[in-house]
């Protein structure tokens, strides 16, 4: 049995070739059409795609026409797995029309987002016929397209669940429960990184990281016991180190990555010198 399965593993996998706008493109195993297009530099607008998260299909901007010749349909490229022989067109007149309407919606949803304005302008959309978002005192909501990436990364990757959608209809925003500072937020900044419209704001204030967008949540930072620099959210740094090396000694655990690297190198040199001395 074992012998048979190792032989099977030796058989090279048949490459998956799809065409995008007539161009043959090689696809990796399980890769989505959007991932192939991004890798090949073929522009397909998208807002809710993030490599580290499962496809979600929320923003609908990545619509493409795909299928076998003569039998195609409109579908989202981020949820469509590349299959051998698949033909994809990224910009039919119907798709352009759909995207243009979506951009009008997003201009209404996030009137202060320069990212959305730029994306929309590429489709000749500079104004919106839709009602603009209700005025709120939340600066985040004026740039937020409610794609949900920050909520998902906080929940699914970090396991913190510090933020979520709150309110309903035109009042929907992403924030902490009851708009109060969150005790669950690690201050990791993953939400800042994944936000496609740069709506999420955090800043360092001395010994704390302040998550401005999340009701002013303040997270204490760890200070390096050698150089004194604040280098990472304290709890997150401790958890990460414990997960990476549960036996790390306290001397090293209190150092920032740069000082830790130096200290380890010094120890290695001393150990080598000691070893050489013993040998002599
Ligand atoms: S803050 Fe950014 S990541 Fe979060 S829902 Fe809004 S646009 Fe998406
Ligand atoms: S990126 Fe495909 S639906 Fe948003």
Short mmCIF file of C-alpha atoms and ligand atoms in Angstrom, two decimals:
data_model
loop_
_atom_site.label_atom_id
_atom_site.label_comp_id
_atom_site.label_asym_id
_atom_site.label_seq_id
_atom_site.Cartn_x
_atom_site.Cartn_y
_atom_site.Cartn_z
CA UNK A 1 0.00 0.00 0.00
CA UNK A 2 2.72 2.42 1.07
CA UNK A 3 4.75 1.56 -1.99
CA UNK A 4 1.74 2.24 -4.26
CA UNK A 5 0.97 5.63 -2.74
CA UNK A 6 4.59 6.80 -3.03
CA UNK A 7 4.50 5.82 -6.72
CA UNK A 8 1.32 7.82 -7.09
CA UNK A 9 3.02 10.83 -5.52
CA UNK A 10 5.81 10.58 -8.07
CA UNK A 11 3.40 11.13 -10.96
CA UNK A 12 3.76 14.80 -11.87
CA UNK A 13 0.50 16.69 -11.61
CA UNK A 14 -0.99 17.81 -14.89
CA UNK A 15 -0.61 21.58 -15.11
CA UNK A 16 -3.81 23.58 -14.98
CA UNK A 17 -3.95 26.13 -17.78
CA UNK A 18 -6.67 28.75 -17.99
CA UNK A 19 -6.95 31.67 -20.37
CA UNK A 20 -7.61 35.16 -19.11
CA UNK A 21 -8.55 37.64 -21.83
CA UNK A 22 -7.10 35.17 -24.35
CA UNK A 23 -3.77 34.84 -22.52
CA UNK A 24 -2.84 31.31 -21.35
CA UNK A 25 -1.99 31.34 -17.63
CA UNK A 26 -0.74 28.51 -15.47
CA UNK A 27 -2.64 28.02 -12.21
CA UNK A 28 -1.42 26.41 -9.01
CA UNK A 29 -3.36 23.67 -7.25
CA UNK A 30 -6.55 25.08 -5.73
CA UNK A 31 -5.71 28.60 -6.88
CA UNK A 32 -8.57 30.98 -7.60
CA UNK A 33 -8.95 32.89 -10.84
CA UNK A 34 -8.40 36.15 -8.97
CA UNK A 35 -5.12 34.89 -7.48
CA UNK A 36 -3.93 33.88 -10.96
CA UNK A 37 -4.95 37.26 -12.41
CA UNK A 38 -3.12 39.14 -9.62
CA UNK A 39 0.02 37.04 -10.14
CA UNK A 40 -0.12 37.62 -13.89
CA UNK A 41 -0.62 41.36 -13.46
CA UNK A 42 -4.07 41.31 -15.10
CA UNK A 43 -6.15 44.04 -13.44
CA UNK A 44 -9.32 42.82 -11.74
CA UNK A 45 -10.65 45.27 -9.11
CA UNK A 46 -11.24 43.73 -5.71
CA UNK A 47 -11.83 44.87 -2.14
CA UNK A 48 -12.67 41.87 0.01
CA UNK A 49 -9.91 39.50 -1.10
CA UNK A 50 -7.15 38.67 1.41
CA UNK A 51 -4.79 35.76 0.84
CA UNK A 52 -4.77 34.63 4.47
CA UNK A 53 -8.57 34.35 4.63
CA UNK A 54 -11.02 32.06 2.85
CA UNK A 55 -12.74 33.64 -0.19
CA UNK A 56 -15.83 35.54 0.84
CA UNK A 57 -17.28 37.15 -2.30
CA UNK A 58 -18.64 40.20 -0.50
CA UNK A 59 -17.65 43.21 -2.59
CA UNK A 60 -18.68 41.76 -6.00
CA UNK A 61 -16.11 43.94 -7.79
CA UNK A 62 -14.08 41.00 -9.08
CA UNK A 63 -16.90 39.82 -11.36
CA UNK A 64 -15.67 38.09 -14.51
CA UNK A 65 -17.24 36.12 -17.35
CA UNK A 66 -16.01 32.54 -17.11
CA UNK A 67 -16.70 29.04 -18.40
CA UNK A 68 -16.17 26.88 -21.45
CA UNK A 69 -16.46 28.45 -24.91
CA UNK A 70 -20.10 29.30 -25.64
CA UNK A 71 -21.17 28.53 -22.08
CA UNK A 72 -19.97 31.27 -19.80
CA UNK A 73 -21.51 33.04 -16.84
CA UNK A 74 -20.77 36.01 -14.63
CA UNK A 75 -19.15 35.02 -11.38
CA UNK A 76 -16.75 36.37 -8.79
CA UNK A 77 -13.11 35.59 -9.62
CA UNK A 78 -12.15 35.36 -5.94
CA UNK A 79 -14.47 32.39 -5.34
CA UNK A 80 -13.85 30.62 -8.66
CA UNK A 81 -11.24 27.86 -8.61
CA UNK A 82 -9.07 27.66 -11.71
CA UNK A 83 -9.90 24.50 -13.70
CA UNK A 84 -8.05 23.30 -16.77
CA UNK A 85 -9.43 24.85 -19.96
CA UNK A 86 -11.42 27.56 -18.18
CA UNK A 87 -11.78 30.73 -20.24
CA UNK A 88 -12.09 34.02 -18.41
CA UNK A 89 -12.89 37.51 -19.68
CA UNK A 90 -12.39 40.28 -17.16
CA UNK A 91 -13.99 43.28 -18.87
CA UNK A 92 -17.10 42.63 -20.98
CA UNK A 93 -19.44 45.64 -21.44
CA UNK A 94 -21.87 43.99 -19.00
CA UNK A 95 -19.15 43.58 -16.35
CA UNK A 96 -18.00 47.15 -16.80
CA UNK A 97 -21.61 48.30 -16.34
CA UNK A 98 -21.97 46.21 -13.17
CA UNK A 99 -18.70 47.47 -11.73
CA UNK A 100 -19.59 51.08 -12.52
CA UNK A 101 -22.82 50.77 -10.54
CA UNK A 102 -20.93 49.11 -7.69
CA UNK A 103 -18.43 51.95 -7.67
CA UNK A 104 -21.29 54.44 -7.41
CA UNK A 105 -22.53 52.49 -4.40
CA UNK A 106 -19.08 52.49 -2.83
CA UNK A 107 -18.65 56.21 -3.44
CA UNK A 108 -21.86 56.70 -1.45
CA UNK A 109 -20.76 54.23 1.21
CA UNK A 110 -17.25 55.62 1.68
CA UNK A 111 -17.31 59.23 0.45
CA UNK A 112 -13.94 60.09 2.00
CA UNK A 113 -11.99 57.13 0.69
CA UNK A 114 -9.29 58.15 -1.78
CA UNK A 115 -8.78 54.47 -2.64
CA UNK A 116 -12.39 54.11 -3.76
CA UNK A 117 -12.31 57.41 -5.63
CA UNK A 118 -9.23 56.26 -7.56
CA UNK A 119 -10.65 52.82 -8.34
CA UNK A 120 -13.95 54.34 -9.47
CA UNK A 121 -12.25 56.97 -11.62
CA UNK A 122 -10.58 54.19 -13.62
CA UNK A 123 -14.11 53.26 -14.70
CA UNK A 124 -15.02 56.88 -15.38
CA UNK A 125 -17.16 57.04 -12.23
CA UNK A 126 -16.64 60.26 -10.30
CA UNK A 127 -20.12 60.89 -8.93
CA UNK A 128 -22.81 58.80 -7.29
CA UNK A 129 -26.56 58.79 -7.81
CA UNK A 130 -27.02 56.92 -4.52
CA UNK A 131 -27.78 58.52 -1.22
CA UNK A 132 -24.57 59.21 0.66
CA UNK A 133 -23.97 57.49 3.95
CA UNK A 134 -25.67 59.01 6.98
CA UNK A 135 -23.36 61.45 8.72
CA UNK A 136 -21.87 59.97 11.85
CA UNK A 137 -19.20 61.17 14.25
CA UNK A 138 -17.13 58.14 13.29
CA UNK A 139 -14.30 59.08 10.90
CA UNK A 140 -13.72 55.40 10.10
CA UNK A 141 -17.16 54.94 8.62
CA UNK A 142 -16.58 57.63 5.98
CA UNK A 143 -13.87 55.48 4.42
CA UNK A 144 -15.19 52.04 5.29
CA UNK A 145 -16.89 49.93 2.61
CA UNK A 146 -18.00 47.31 5.15
CA UNK A 147 -15.99 44.61 3.37
CA UNK A 148 -15.59 42.77 6.69
CA UNK A 149 -11.89 41.96 6.27
CA UNK A 150 -10.90 43.58 9.57
CA UNK A 151 -13.65 41.73 11.43
CA UNK A 152 -12.65 38.41 9.86
CA UNK A 153 -8.90 38.78 10.43
CA UNK A 154 -9.52 39.76 14.07
CA UNK A 155 -11.78 36.79 14.58
CA UNK A 156 -10.46 34.05 12.31
CA UNK A 157 -6.70 34.70 12.37
CA UNK A 158 -6.07 36.42 15.71
CA UNK A 159 -8.93 34.75 17.60
CA UNK A 160 -9.62 38.03 19.40
CA UNK A 161 -13.10 38.96 18.16
CA UNK A 162 -12.60 42.52 19.35
CA UNK A 163 -14.64 44.18 16.57
CA UNK A 164 -17.81 43.45 14.66
CA UNK A 165 -20.56 45.01 12.57
CA UNK A 166 -22.82 47.09 14.75
CA UNK A 167 -26.11 48.93 14.09
CA UNK A 168 -28.23 48.31 11.01
CA UNK A 169 -28.95 49.60 7.53
CA UNK A 170 -27.37 52.96 6.73
CA UNK A 171 -26.08 53.18 10.30
CA UNK A 172 -24.03 49.99 10.04
CA UNK A 173 -20.40 50.46 11.08
CA UNK A 174 -17.57 48.27 12.23
CA UNK A 175 -16.40 48.89 15.78
CA UNK A 176 -16.11 47.50 19.26
CA UNK A 177 -19.25 46.35 21.15
CA UNK A 178 -21.14 49.34 22.60
CA UNK A 179 -18.43 51.59 21.12
CA UNK A 180 -16.34 51.02 24.21
CA UNK A 181 -12.59 50.33 24.37
CA UNK A 182 -12.04 46.61 23.90
CA UNK A 183 -10.35 44.37 26.46
CA UNK A 184 -10.06 41.69 23.75
CA UNK A 185 -7.96 43.72 21.30
CA UNK A 186 -4.29 42.66 21.16
CA UNK A 187 -3.33 45.81 19.27
CA UNK A 188 -1.75 43.56 16.64
CA UNK A 189 -2.62 45.90 13.76
CA UNK A 190 -3.79 43.09 11.45
CA UNK A 191 -6.98 45.10 10.86
CA UNK A 192 -4.90 48.07 9.69
CA UNK A 193 -2.94 45.85 7.33
CA UNK A 194 -5.90 44.18 5.64
CA UNK A 195 -8.17 47.22 5.31
CA UNK A 196 -8.36 47.91 1.56
CA UNK A 197 -9.39 51.54 2.02
CA UNK A 198 -6.87 52.47 4.76
CA UNK A 199 -9.78 53.32 7.02
CA UNK A 200 -8.41 51.80 10.22
CA UNK A 201 -6.12 54.06 12.23
CA UNK A 202 -3.76 53.16 15.06
CA UNK A 203 -0.86 55.08 16.55
CA UNK A 204 1.82 54.71 19.18
CA UNK A 205 1.58 56.99 22.22
CA UNK A 206 4.53 56.40 24.54
CA UNK A 207 4.09 53.08 26.27
CA UNK A 208 0.76 52.35 24.57
CA UNK A 209 -0.65 51.57 21.16
CA UNK A 210 -3.89 53.43 20.58
CA UNK A 211 -6.44 51.87 18.24
CA UNK A 212 -8.08 55.16 17.24
CA UNK A 213 -10.69 53.48 15.06
CA UNK A 214 -11.72 50.98 17.71
CA UNK A 215 -13.19 53.34 20.29
CA UNK A 216 -9.76 54.51 21.36
CA UNK A 217 -8.73 51.10 22.71
CA UNK A 218 -5.33 51.40 24.40
CA UNK A 219 -2.93 48.45 24.48
CA UNK A 220 0.25 48.45 26.62
CA UNK A 221 3.52 47.94 24.74
CA UNK A 222 6.46 45.82 25.86
CA UNK A 223 9.71 47.73 26.50
CA UNK A 224 13.04 46.07 25.73
CA UNK A 225 14.98 45.46 28.94
CA UNK A 226 18.21 46.33 27.12
CA UNK A 227 17.63 49.29 24.75
CA UNK A 228 14.35 50.45 26.34
CA UNK A 229 12.52 50.65 23.00
CA UNK A 230 8.79 49.86 22.93
CA UNK A 231 8.61 47.15 20.33
CA UNK A 232 5.30 45.22 20.36
CA UNK A 233 2.00 44.92 22.22
CA UNK A 234 2.97 43.36 25.55
CA UNK A 235 0.51 40.49 25.74
CA UNK A 236 0.94 39.59 22.09
CA UNK A 237 4.74 39.58 22.40
CA UNK A 238 4.57 37.28 25.44
CA UNK A 239 2.13 34.88 23.76
CA UNK A 240 4.11 34.78 20.53
CA UNK A 241 7.39 34.07 22.32
CA UNK A 242 5.78 31.39 24.48
CA UNK A 243 4.36 29.73 21.37
CA UNK A 244 7.64 29.94 19.44
CA UNK A 245 9.89 28.77 22.27
CA UNK A 246 8.29 27.74 25.58
CA UNK A 247 11.75 27.27 27.15
CA UNK A 248 13.10 30.70 26.29
CA UNK A 249 14.88 32.12 29.36
CA UNK A 250 13.64 35.29 31.02
CA UNK A 251 16.76 37.22 30.06
CA UNK A 252 16.03 36.75 26.35
CA UNK A 253 12.25 37.02 26.72
CA UNK A 254 12.53 40.62 27.94
CA UNK A 255 14.46 41.80 24.89
CA UNK A 256 13.28 43.34 21.61
CA UNK A 257 13.99 41.22 18.50
CA UNK A 258 17.14 43.21 17.60
CA UNK A 259 18.67 42.99 21.09
CA UNK A 260 17.59 39.34 21.39
CA UNK A 261 19.42 38.52 18.15
CA UNK A 262 22.57 40.29 19.41
CA UNK A 263 22.41 38.54 22.79
CA UNK A 264 22.03 35.11 21.18
CA UNK A 265 24.98 35.83 18.87
CA UNK A 266 27.11 36.95 21.86
CA UNK A 267 26.23 33.77 23.74
CA UNK A 268 27.18 31.64 20.76
CA UNK A 269 30.55 33.40 20.42
CA UNK A 270 31.24 32.97 24.16
CA UNK A 271 30.26 29.30 23.98
CA UNK A 272 32.57 28.76 21.02
CA UNK A 273 35.42 30.57 22.78
CA UNK A 274 34.81 28.52 25.93
CA UNK A 275 34.79 25.34 23.86
CA UNK A 276 38.05 26.32 22.14
CA UNK A 277 39.64 27.15 25.54
CA UNK A 278 38.65 23.78 26.97
CA UNK A 279 40.04 22.05 23.92
CA UNK A 280 43.41 23.81 24.28
S1 LIG B 1 -12.62 49.12 8.25
FE1 LIG B 1 -11.61 48.50 6.32
S2 LIG B 1 -11.38 46.28 6.52
FE2 LIG B 1 -12.88 46.89 8.06
S3 LIG B 1 -14.88 46.60 7.05
FE3 LIG B 1 -14.26 48.74 6.73
S4 LIG B 1 -13.20 48.76 4.73
FE4 LIG B 1 -13.30 46.62 5.41
S1 LIG B 2 -12.76 40.33 -4.12
FE1 LIG B 2 -14.19 39.00 -5.04
S2 LIG B 2 -16.08 39.61 -4.28
FE2 LIG B 2 -14.63 40.92 -3.30
#
